[in-house]
Coordinates of C-alpha atoms and ligand atoms in Angstrom, one line a residue:
M1 CA 7.9 106.6 -20.3
S2 CA 9.8 103.8 -18.6
Y3 CA 13.1 104.1 -16.8
I4 CA 16.0 101.7 -16.7
I5 CA 16.7 100.1 -13.4
D6 CA 20.1 98.5 -12.7
F7 CA 20.0 96.1 -9.7
Q8 CA 23.3 95.4 -8.1
P9 CA 25.2 93.3 -7.1
V10 CA 22.7 90.8 -8.7
G11 CA 23.5 92.3 -12.1
R12 CA 20.0 92.6 -13.5
R13 CA 19.2 95.7 -15.6
G14 CA 16.0 96.5 -17.5
P15 CA 12.9 98.8 -17.7
C16 CA 10.6 99.5 -14.9
P17 CA 7.0 99.3 -16.1
E18 CA 5.3 102.7 -16.2
G19 CA 3.9 103.7 -12.9
G20 CA 5.5 100.6 -11.4
T21 CA 7.5 100.3 -8.2
L22 CA 11.1 99.1 -7.8
L23 CA 9.5 95.8 -6.6
D24 CA 7.6 95.5 -9.9
A25 CA 10.8 96.1 -11.8
A26 CA 12.7 93.6 -9.7
R27 CA 10.0 90.9 -10.3
A28 CA 10.0 91.7 -14.1
L29 CA 13.7 91.2 -14.1
G30 CA 13.8 88.1 -12.0
V31 CA 15.4 89.7 -9.0
D32 CA 13.9 87.7 -6.1
L33 CA 13.2 90.5 -3.7
A34 CA 11.6 89.4 -0.4
S35 CA 8.0 90.7 0.0
V36 CA 6.4 88.9 2.9
C37 CA 3.6 91.5 3.2
G38 CA 2.8 91.2 -0.5
G39 CA 4.1 94.7 -1.3
V40 CA 1.9 96.8 1.0
G41 CA 4.8 98.4 2.8
S42 CA 4.3 96.7 6.2
C43 CA 7.0 94.0 6.5
G44 CA 10.1 96.0 5.7
R45 CA 11.7 93.0 3.9
C46 CA 12.0 94.6 0.5
R47 CA 14.6 97.2 1.7
V48 CA 16.9 98.4 -1.0
Q49 CA 19.4 101.3 -1.3
L50 CA 19.3 104.0 -4.0
V51 CA 22.8 104.5 -5.4
T52 CA 22.1 106.9 -8.3
G53 CA 18.9 108.3 -9.7
E54 CA 15.7 109.7 -8.4
L55 CA 12.7 108.1 -6.7
T56 CA 9.3 109.3 -5.6
P57 CA 9.3 111.0 -2.1
V58 CA 9.6 108.8 1.0
T59 CA 6.2 107.6 2.2
V60 CA 4.8 107.5 5.7
N61 CA 5.2 103.7 5.8
E62 CA 8.8 104.0 4.8
E63 CA 9.3 106.5 7.6
A64 CA 7.8 103.9 10.0
E65 CA 9.9 101.0 8.7
L66 CA 13.2 102.7 8.2
T67 CA 15.3 104.7 10.6
A68 CA 16.2 108.3 9.9
E69 CA 19.8 107.2 9.4
E70 CA 18.8 104.6 6.9
L71 CA 16.7 107.1 5.0
A72 CA 19.6 109.5 4.9
R73 CA 21.7 106.7 3.4
G74 CA 19.2 106.2 0.6
Y75 CA 17.4 103.1 2.0
R76 CA 13.9 102.7 0.6
L77 CA 11.1 100.0 0.5
A78 CA 11.1 98.7 -3.1
C79 CA 7.4 98.1 -2.9
L80 CA 6.6 101.7 -2.3
A81 CA 9.3 103.6 -4.2
E82 CA 8.8 104.4 -7.9
P83 CA 11.6 105.6 -10.1
L84 CA 11.5 109.1 -11.5
S85 CA 14.7 108.6 -13.6
D86 CA 17.0 105.7 -14.5
C87 CA 18.3 104.3 -11.2
R88 CA 21.0 102.1 -9.9
I89 CA 19.8 100.1 -6.9
S90 CA 21.8 98.1 -4.4
V91 CA 20.1 95.0 -3.1
P92 CA 21.3 93.9 0.4
S93 CA 21.6 90.1 0.6
E94 CA 19.0 90.0 3.4
S95 CA 16.4 91.4 1.1
L96 CA 16.7 88.6 -1.3
T97 CA 14.5 85.5 -1.1
A98 CA 16.1 82.2 -1.8
L99 CA 15.7 78.6 -1.0
Q100 CA 15.9 78.2 2.7
R101 CA 18.4 75.5 3.5
T102 CA 15.8 73.4 5.3
Q103 CA 12.9 74.0 3.0
V104 CA 13.2 70.9 1.0
E105 CA 15.1 68.6 3.3
G106 CA 13.2 65.9 4.9
L107 CA 13.1 62.2 5.9
E108 CA 14.0 59.5 3.5
V109 CA 11.4 56.7 4.2
P110 CA 12.1 53.5 2.3
V111 CA 9.0 52.1 0.6
A112 CA 8.4 49.7 -2.3
V113 CA 8.3 51.6 -5.5
E114 CA 4.9 51.0 -7.2
P115 CA 3.7 54.4 -8.7
S116 CA 0.2 55.0 -10.0
V117 CA 1.5 55.1 -13.5
A118 CA 3.4 52.4 -15.4
S119 CA 5.8 52.7 -18.3
Y120 CA 6.4 50.3 -21.2
V121 CA 8.6 50.5 -24.3
V122 CA 6.7 49.2 -27.4
A123 CA 7.5 48.7 -31.0
L124 CA 4.6 49.2 -33.5
D125 CA 4.2 48.1 -37.1
P126 CA 4.1 51.2 -39.3
P127 CA 1.0 51.7 -41.4
T128 CA 1.0 50.3 -45.0
L129 CA -1.5 50.0 -47.8
E130 CA -2.4 46.6 -46.3
D131 CA -2.6 47.9 -42.8
L132 CA -4.7 51.0 -42.5
R133 CA -5.5 51.0 -38.8
G134 CA -5.6 54.4 -37.2
D135 CA -2.7 55.5 -34.9
D136 CA -4.9 55.1 -31.8
E137 CA -5.9 51.5 -32.6
R138 CA -2.3 50.6 -33.7
L139 CA -0.9 52.0 -30.4
C140 CA -3.5 50.4 -28.1
Q141 CA -3.2 47.0 -29.8
A142 CA 0.6 47.1 -29.6
V143 CA 0.5 47.9 -25.8
H144 CA -2.2 45.2 -25.3
A145 CA 0.0 42.7 -27.0
A146 CA 3.0 43.7 -24.9
I147 CA 1.3 43.7 -21.5
G148 CA -1.7 41.5 -22.0
I149 CA -4.2 44.1 -20.8
P150 CA -6.5 46.1 -23.0
V151 CA -5.8 49.8 -22.9
R152 CA -7.4 53.0 -24.3
L153 CA -6.3 56.3 -25.8
S154 CA -9.1 58.4 -24.7
D155 CA -7.4 61.8 -24.1
L156 CA -7.7 63.8 -27.3
E157 CA -4.7 65.9 -26.3
V158 CA -2.5 62.8 -26.0
A159 CA -3.8 61.4 -29.3
R160 CA -2.9 64.7 -31.0
L161 CA 0.6 64.5 -29.8
A162 CA 1.0 60.7 -30.2
T163 CA 0.5 60.8 -34.0
A164 CA 3.5 63.1 -34.5
A165 CA 5.6 61.4 -31.8
L166 CA 5.2 57.9 -33.2
R167 CA 6.4 59.0 -36.7
R168 CA 9.2 61.1 -35.2
L169 CA 10.3 58.1 -33.1
N170 CA 10.1 55.6 -36.0
W171 CA 7.3 53.6 -34.3
R172 CA 9.2 52.7 -31.2
A173 CA 8.1 54.6 -28.1
R174 CA 7.8 54.7 -24.3
V175 CA 4.1 54.6 -23.4
V176 CA 3.0 55.6 -20.0
L177 CA -0.3 54.2 -18.6
R178 CA -2.5 55.2 -15.7
E179 CA -4.6 52.2 -15.1
D180 CA -5.8 51.4 -18.6
E181 CA -5.4 55.0 -20.0
I182 CA -2.5 56.0 -22.2
I183 CA -1.4 59.3 -20.8
H184 CA 2.0 59.9 -22.5
V185 CA 4.0 58.8 -25.5
A186 CA 7.7 59.6 -25.6
A187 CA 11.1 58.5 -26.8
A188 CA 12.1 55.0 -25.5
D189 CA 15.0 56.5 -23.7
A190 CA 13.1 59.5 -22.2
P191 CA 12.9 59.6 -18.4
W192 CA 9.5 59.1 -16.8
L193 CA 9.3 61.4 -13.8
G194 CA 7.0 62.4 -11.0
L195 CA 6.5 65.7 -9.3
A196 CA 5.7 66.0 -5.5
V197 CA 4.9 69.4 -4.1
D198 CA 4.2 70.7 -0.7
I199 CA 2.5 74.1 -0.9
G200 CA 2.8 76.0 2.3
T201 CA 1.1 79.3 3.2
T202 CA 4.5 81.0 2.9
K203 CA 6.7 78.6 1.0
I204 CA 6.7 75.9 -1.6
A205 CA 8.9 72.8 -1.8
A206 CA 8.9 70.8 -5.1
Y207 CA 10.6 67.5 -5.8
V208 CA 11.2 65.7 -9.1
V209 CA 11.4 62.0 -8.7
D210 CA 12.4 59.1 -10.9
L211 CA 9.3 57.0 -11.0
G212 CA 11.3 53.9 -12.0
T213 CA 13.6 54.0 -8.9
G214 CA 11.7 56.2 -6.5
Q215 CA 14.8 58.4 -6.2
T216 CA 14.5 62.1 -5.7
L217 CA 16.5 63.7 -8.5
A218 CA 16.1 67.4 -7.9
A219 CA 14.4 69.7 -5.3
R220 CA 13.4 73.3 -5.5
G221 CA 11.9 75.8 -3.1
A222 CA 10.2 79.1 -3.6
M223 CA 8.0 81.6 -1.9
N224 CA 4.2 81.1 -2.3
P225 CA 3.4 83.9 -4.8
Q226 CA -0.1 84.2 -3.3
I227 CA 1.5 86.2 -0.5
A228 CA 1.0 89.2 -2.7
Y229 CA -2.7 88.8 -1.9
G230 CA -2.4 88.3 1.9
E231 CA 0.1 86.9 4.3
D232 CA -2.4 84.7 6.0
V233 CA -4.9 82.3 4.3
I234 CA -8.0 84.2 5.6
A235 CA -7.0 87.3 3.6
R236 CA -6.5 85.1 0.5
L237 CA -9.9 83.4 1.0
M238 CA -11.6 86.7 1.2
Y239 CA -9.9 87.9 -1.9
A240 CA -10.8 84.7 -3.9
D241 CA -14.4 85.1 -2.7
K242 CA -14.7 88.5 -4.4
G243 CA -15.4 86.9 -7.7
P244 CA -14.3 84.4 -10.4
D245 CA -11.5 86.7 -11.7
E246 CA -9.9 87.0 -8.3
A247 CA -10.2 83.2 -7.7
A248 CA -8.7 82.5 -11.1
R249 CA -5.8 84.9 -10.4
L250 CA -4.8 83.2 -7.1
A251 CA -5.0 79.8 -8.7
A252 CA -3.0 80.9 -11.7
L253 CA -0.3 82.3 -9.5
L254 CA 0.2 78.9 -7.9
A255 CA 0.0 76.9 -11.2
D256 CA 2.5 79.2 -12.8
E257 CA 4.9 79.0 -9.9
L258 CA 4.6 75.2 -9.8
S259 CA 5.2 75.0 -13.5
R260 CA 8.3 77.2 -13.2
L261 CA 9.6 75.1 -10.3
A262 CA 9.0 71.9 -12.3
A263 CA 10.7 73.2 -15.4
D264 CA 13.7 74.5 -13.4
A265 CA 14.1 71.2 -11.5
C266 CA 13.9 69.2 -14.7
A267 CA 16.4 71.5 -16.4
E268 CA 18.8 70.8 -13.6
I269 CA 18.8 67.1 -14.4
G270 CA 18.8 67.5 -18.2
A271 CA 15.0 66.6 -18.5
Q272 CA 11.9 68.6 -19.5
A273 CA 8.8 69.3 -17.6
T274 CA 6.9 67.3 -20.2
D275 CA 8.8 64.2 -18.9
I276 CA 6.7 64.5 -15.7
V277 CA 3.8 62.0 -16.0
D278 CA 2.3 62.1 -12.5
A279 CA 2.1 64.7 -9.7
V280 CA 1.1 64.7 -6.1
I281 CA 0.3 68.0 -4.3
V282 CA -0.3 68.6 -0.7
G283 CA -1.2 71.8 1.1
N284 CA -3.5 73.1 3.8
T285 CA -7.2 73.0 3.1
A286 CA -7.3 76.7 2.1
I287 CA -4.4 76.4 -0.3
H288 CA -5.9 73.2 -1.7
H289 CA -9.2 74.9 -2.4
L290 CA -7.6 78.0 -3.9
F291 CA -5.5 75.8 -6.2
L292 CA -8.5 73.9 -7.4
R293 CA -10.7 77.0 -7.5
L294 CA -13.2 75.4 -5.2
P295 CA -15.7 77.6 -3.3
V296 CA -13.9 79.1 -0.2
R297 CA -16.4 81.2 1.6
Q298 CA -17.5 78.3 3.8
L299 CA -13.9 77.9 4.9
A300 CA -13.8 81.3 6.4
E301 CA -17.2 81.1 8.2
A302 CA -18.1 78.9 11.1
P303 CA -18.2 75.9 11.2
Y304 CA -15.4 76.0 8.6
V305 CA -16.1 73.0 6.5
P306 CA -14.2 72.1 3.3
A307 CA -16.0 72.0 0.0
V308 CA -14.1 68.8 -0.9
R309 CA -12.5 66.6 1.7
A310 CA -11.8 63.5 -0.4
A311 CA -8.7 63.0 -2.5
V312 CA -8.9 64.6 -5.9
D313 CA -7.5 63.3 -9.2
V314 CA -7.6 65.9 -12.0
K315 CA -5.8 66.4 -15.3
A316 CA -2.8 68.6 -14.7
R317 CA -3.6 70.8 -17.6
E318 CA -7.1 71.5 -16.1
V319 CA -5.4 73.2 -13.2
G320 CA -2.8 75.0 -15.4
L321 CA 0.2 72.8 -14.5
R322 CA 2.5 72.5 -17.4
I323 CA 3.8 68.9 -17.4
A324 CA 3.0 66.0 -19.7
A325 CA -0.2 66.7 -21.6
G326 CA -2.1 63.6 -20.3
A327 CA -0.7 63.6 -16.8
Y328 CA -2.9 63.7 -13.7
V329 CA -2.4 65.5 -10.4
H330 CA -3.4 63.7 -7.2
L331 CA -4.3 65.9 -4.2
L332 CA -4.3 64.0 -0.9
P333 CA -7.5 64.2 1.2
N334 CA -8.1 66.9 3.7
I335 CA -9.2 66.4 7.3
A336 CA -11.1 69.6 8.1
G337 CA -11.3 73.2 7.2
Y338 CA -8.0 74.0 8.9
V339 CA -6.2 70.7 8.9
G340 CA -5.4 69.7 5.4
A341 CA -3.6 67.3 3.1
D342 CA -0.2 68.6 4.2
H343 CA -1.0 67.3 7.7
V344 CA -2.0 63.9 6.3
A345 CA 1.3 63.8 4.4
M346 CA 3.2 64.7 7.5
L347 CA 1.5 61.9 9.5
L348 CA 2.2 59.5 6.6
A349 CA 5.9 60.4 6.5
T350 CA 6.5 60.3 10.2
G351 CA 4.7 57.1 10.9
V352 CA 2.6 58.7 13.6
A353 CA -0.5 57.0 12.4
D354 CA 1.2 53.7 13.4
A355 CA 2.6 54.9 16.7
T356 CA 2.2 52.5 19.5
E357 CA 3.4 54.9 22.2
T358 CA 2.0 58.3 23.0
T359 CA 3.4 60.6 20.3
L360 CA 3.0 64.3 19.5
A361 CA 3.8 65.5 16.0
I362 CA 4.1 69.3 15.3
D363 CA 4.4 70.8 11.9
I364 CA 5.5 74.4 12.6
G365 CA 4.7 76.9 9.9
T366 CA 2.6 80.0 9.4
N367 CA -0.3 77.7 10.3
T368 CA 0.9 75.0 12.8
E369 CA -0.8 71.7 12.8
I370 CA -0.4 69.4 15.8
C371 CA -1.4 65.7 16.2
L372 CA -1.5 63.6 19.3
A373 CA -1.4 59.8 18.9
H374 CA -2.6 58.2 22.1
R375 CA -4.0 54.7 22.7
G376 CA -4.4 54.1 18.9
R377 CA -6.4 57.3 18.4
L378 CA -5.2 60.3 16.4
T379 CA -6.5 63.8 17.3
S380 CA -5.3 66.9 15.4
L381 CA -5.8 70.6 15.6
S382 CA -4.5 73.7 13.9
C383 CA -3.3 77.0 15.4
A384 CA -2.6 80.3 13.7
S385 CA 1.0 80.8 14.8
G386 CA 1.8 83.4 12.1
P387 CA 5.1 83.9 10.2
A388 CA 7.2 85.3 13.1
F389 CA 9.4 82.2 13.3
E390 CA 10.0 82.5 9.5
G391 CA 11.4 86.0 10.2
A392 CA 8.4 88.0 9.2
H393 CA 7.4 91.0 11.4
I394 CA 10.7 90.7 13.2
T395 CA 12.9 93.8 12.9
F396 CA 16.0 92.0 11.6
G397 CA 14.2 88.8 10.7
M398 CA 15.5 87.1 7.5
R399 CA 15.6 83.7 5.8
A400 CA 18.1 81.1 6.9
A401 CA 20.8 82.3 4.5
P402 CA 24.5 83.3 4.8
G403 CA 24.9 86.1 7.4
A404 CA 21.8 85.1 9.3
I405 CA 22.4 84.7 13.1
E406 CA 21.3 81.1 13.8
R407 CA 22.7 80.6 17.3
V408 CA 22.9 83.0 20.3
R409 CA 24.6 82.4 23.6
I410 CA 24.8 85.0 26.4
A411 CA 27.4 84.2 29.1
D412 CA 28.5 86.6 31.8
G413 CA 26.8 89.4 29.9
R414 CA 28.7 88.7 26.7
V415 CA 26.8 87.9 23.6
E416 CA 28.2 85.1 21.4
I417 CA 26.6 84.6 18.0
K418 CA 27.0 82.1 15.2
T419 CA 26.0 83.0 11.7
I420 CA 25.2 80.8 8.7
G421 CA 28.4 80.5 6.6
D422 CA 30.2 82.3 9.4
E423 CA 29.5 85.5 7.4
P424 CA 29.3 88.9 9.2
P425 CA 25.7 89.1 10.6
V426 CA 23.0 90.9 8.6
G427 CA 19.9 89.6 10.3
V428 CA 18.4 86.8 12.4
C429 CA 16.7 83.6 11.2
G430 CA 14.1 81.6 13.1
S431 CA 16.4 79.4 15.1
G432 CA 18.5 82.5 16.1
I433 CA 15.4 84.4 17.1
L434 CA 14.3 81.6 19.4
D435 CA 17.8 81.2 20.8
A436 CA 18.0 85.0 21.5
M437 CA 14.6 84.9 23.3
A438 CA 15.7 81.9 25.5
Q439 CA 19.1 83.3 26.3
L440 CA 17.7 86.7 27.2
R441 CA 15.3 85.0 29.5
L442 CA 18.1 82.9 31.1
A443 CA 20.3 86.0 31.5
G444 CA 17.5 87.9 33.2
V445 CA 17.2 90.5 30.5
L446 CA 13.7 89.3 29.7
D447 CA 11.3 89.0 32.6
G448 CA 8.6 86.4 32.9
R449 CA 6.0 88.6 31.2
G450 CA 8.4 89.2 28.3
R451 CA 9.6 92.7 29.1
L452 CA 13.2 93.7 28.2
T453 CA 14.8 95.2 31.3
G454 CA 18.2 96.0 32.7
P455 CA 21.3 98.0 31.8
Q456 CA 22.0 96.1 28.6
V457 CA 18.6 97.2 27.1
R458 CA 18.7 100.5 25.2
Q459 CA 15.9 102.6 23.7
A460 CA 15.8 103.3 19.9
N461 CA 13.0 104.4 17.6
G462 CA 10.6 104.5 20.5
D463 CA 11.2 100.8 21.4
A464 CA 13.4 98.9 23.8
E465 CA 16.0 96.8 22.1
F466 CA 18.9 94.4 22.9
V467 CA 22.0 94.5 20.6
L468 CA 23.1 91.1 19.3
A469 CA 25.8 92.6 17.1
D470 CA 26.8 96.3 17.0
E471 CA 27.4 98.4 13.9
N472 CA 31.1 97.6 13.8
R473 CA 30.5 93.9 13.9
S474 CA 27.5 93.6 11.5
G475 CA 27.8 93.0 7.8
N476 CA 25.7 95.9 6.7
G477 CA 26.7 98.7 9.1
R478 CA 23.5 98.4 11.1
A479 CA 23.3 97.1 14.7
I480 CA 21.4 93.8 14.7
T481 CA 19.0 93.9 17.5
V482 CA 16.0 92.1 19.1
T483 CA 13.3 94.6 20.0
Q484 CA 10.4 94.6 22.5
H485 CA 8.1 94.4 19.5
D486 CA 9.9 91.3 18.2
I487 CA 9.5 89.6 21.6
R488 CA 5.8 90.3 21.6
E489 CA 5.4 88.7 18.2
L490 CA 7.4 85.7 19.3
Q491 CA 5.3 85.3 22.5
L492 CA 2.1 85.3 20.4
A493 CA 3.5 82.7 18.1
K494 CA 4.8 80.4 20.8
A495 CA 1.6 80.8 22.9
A496 CA -0.5 79.8 19.9
I497 CA 1.5 76.6 19.5
R498 CA 1.9 75.8 23.2
S499 CA -1.8 76.3 23.9
G500 CA -2.5 73.9 21.0
I501 CA -0.3 71.3 22.6
E502 CA -2.0 71.8 26.0
A503 CA -5.5 71.5 24.5
L504 CA -4.6 68.1 22.9
L505 CA -3.1 66.9 26.2
A506 CA -6.2 68.0 28.2
D507 CA -8.5 66.4 25.6
A508 CA -6.7 63.1 26.1
G509 CA -6.6 63.5 29.9
I510 CA -2.8 63.2 30.0
T511 CA 0.1 65.5 30.8
A512 CA 3.3 66.4 28.9
A513 CA 5.2 63.9 31.0
D514 CA 3.2 61.1 29.3
L515 CA 4.6 62.0 25.9
R516 CA 7.1 59.3 24.9
R517 CA 8.0 61.0 21.6
V518 CA 7.7 64.5 20.1
I519 CA 8.3 64.9 16.4
I520 CA 9.0 68.4 15.1
A521 CA 8.5 68.9 11.4
G522 CA 8.8 72.0 9.2
A523 CA 11.8 74.1 8.0
F524 CA 11.9 76.2 11.2
G525 CA 11.6 73.2 13.4
T526 CA 14.6 71.4 11.9
Y527 CA 17.2 73.8 13.1
I528 CA 15.8 75.1 16.4
D529 CA 17.6 74.3 19.6
V530 CA 15.1 72.2 21.5
G531 CA 16.6 73.5 24.8
S532 CA 15.7 77.0 23.7
A533 CA 12.2 75.9 22.6
M534 CA 11.7 74.5 26.1
T535 CA 13.2 77.5 27.9
V536 CA 10.7 79.9 26.2
G537 CA 7.9 77.4 26.7
L538 CA 7.2 76.6 23.1
L539 CA 7.6 73.0 24.0
P540 CA 7.0 71.3 27.4
V541 CA 10.1 70.3 29.3
L542 CA 11.0 66.7 28.4
P543 CA 14.1 64.6 28.1
H544 CA 15.8 65.7 24.8
E545 CA 16.0 62.1 23.5
R546 CA 12.2 62.1 23.2
I547 CA 12.4 64.9 20.6
T548 CA 13.0 64.2 16.9
Q549 CA 13.4 66.9 14.3
V550 CA 12.5 65.6 10.8
G551 CA 12.5 68.6 8.3
N552 CA 9.9 68.9 5.7
A553 CA 7.8 65.9 6.5
A554 CA 4.8 67.0 4.4
G555 CA 7.1 67.1 1.3
T556 CA 8.3 63.6 2.2
G557 CA 4.7 62.4 2.5
A558 CA 3.9 63.8 -0.9
R559 CA 6.9 62.0 -2.4
L560 CA 5.7 58.7 -0.7
A561 CA 2.2 59.1 -2.2
L562 CA 3.9 59.8 -5.6
I563 CA 5.9 56.6 -5.7
S564 CA 3.6 54.2 -3.9
R565 CA 0.0 53.4 -4.4
A566 CA -0.1 51.7 -1.0
Q567 CA 1.0 55.0 0.6
R568 CA -1.7 56.8 -1.3
R569 CA -4.3 54.4 0.1
K570 CA -2.8 54.8 3.6
A571 CA -3.1 58.5 3.3
Q572 CA -6.8 58.0 2.6
A573 CA -7.2 55.8 5.7
I574 CA -5.3 58.4 7.9
A575 CA -7.5 61.2 6.7
H576 CA -10.6 59.2 7.8
S577 CA -9.2 58.2 11.1
V578 CA -8.0 61.5 12.4
R579 CA -10.4 63.3 14.8
Y580 CA -10.4 67.1 14.5
L581 CA -10.4 69.3 17.5
E582 CA -11.5 72.9 17.1
L583 CA -9.0 74.8 19.3
A584 CA -11.1 77.9 19.9
R585 CA -13.9 75.7 21.3
T586 CA -11.8 73.7 23.7
P587 CA -12.5 74.5 27.3
K588 CA -10.3 77.2 28.9
F589 CA -8.6 78.0 25.6
M590 CA -8.3 81.7 26.3
R591 CA -6.9 81.1 29.7
S592 CA -4.4 78.5 28.4
F593 CA -3.3 80.9 25.6
A594 CA -2.8 83.8 28.1
E595 CA -0.8 81.5 30.4
A596 CA 1.3 80.3 27.4
M597 CA 2.3 84.0 26.8
Y598 CA 4.5 83.9 29.9
L599 CA 8.1 83.0 29.9
K600 CA 8.3 80.9 33.0
Ligands
LIG701 FE1 7.8 96.0 0.9 FE2 6.7 94.3 2.6 S1 7.2 94.0 0.5 S2 7.4 96.3 3.0

């Protein structure tokens, strides 16, 4: 027996699979409900409100995540509540995932366009009784005659499609070559496109690029669907290690999501996913291995070595990516078990590899990678900063979407907030959380150990909290607060990053004052107030002009490797030249981490 669920105001209505939760129904109907914990009832992000109908009784987890007042108003966690009748469900905007405004924005680095594939339009003589050559021979000879180089049609799948295509196109076609291999036959006026993807632990950014001009035509972002199997990569590695079915499931989730993103981005520009004839994918080493279904156990056990460190070229269809049948996917090389191809791409895009002055590059994400360029040497490490700055595990944390508090100022005890889109506040995004922490510290509401103190702090649900916007001002009738628990999460995240920075400085025998340039990459890093980042100790105190915020640099690096063979080679050289530093093995790491917890 299945019940009909009506999701409002998104306007999606349909059956909930039997025994399924509201989250299952939402997914089946294409309602992008946030589910940072993967649907195990621990993140509180999938909050919805029952308008009419009946659901299974409230669970212990829901009692922990929702206040008594919210429960009384019909709020539930979609991942735990199952319908017992047809239901109408209201979805608050803060519970919807959507493209974060900074997820796909990044540097534009001018390079000469010389992709790894080439495209030619050729006209063929149709077969006659006097000319009985096969289609393969006919095509290869026509291309050879046009470009002066012998070519081959060795991919059976491409040959299958070419026969019909050549007849349909009246023997005049666009032929795409990768080295001497014909990988695609299409209409002469069809676009030839490339796909660049940055797969993060939490988020994915995908770009469709015109391979003739190098111009990015469309960009799309999405959550990494593997989150359903673990918020951090270790949980996913352990799941994949259970057996081939589990590993295949995680790989298929990514391949399906990338295929969907590619199709959507192409539809936006009036093209088709089969017009994509080349792809470059970057991600951390764990994501890279999960995508390629490489063994992962050794990544989770000391000394954490990758199964494959070198760049990989594989047919897209072999990894389940639905683009042109003969297209290849190129995965940039990894550096170490916890510093992957996304870091290589970031170094490529930011030019850190060529830095002549001492430069620190930080890509802030669920895993944060940091590289120090000093005296011609590149040293990198990775730290597990967690998803707090992305809004996860933060009471009112949300994506950077309308209604998210993005700026906080506290002057004379008065709180001033700025929300995205100037909408009434419904939550706090990463930059707002960081600002709140810095301002609370400056106002003396937070002490050096990170404790909320003073008359403006109230107690609620067994925790201390500071109100950023009260019930009357907020957009959802709930006071938007920062809790003691949130502060602890943020302290852990910032201490992880700061102790990483200190380890690199100590390793090079320099101090923060020697840093001539600090580059901050990643969606979160783009919009943070660097003053706030220094106040809370996430970054060392430096003149602001030494700091540059560059957006999704890993995505930019993937695009560069897509449109330029020289950049692909350079990525290879970078991966070989970076020295990896294992953070946990650096001297005094624990002391440095503990010190970095303080808000000095
Ligand atoms: Fe429901 Fe996390 S997805 S609580």
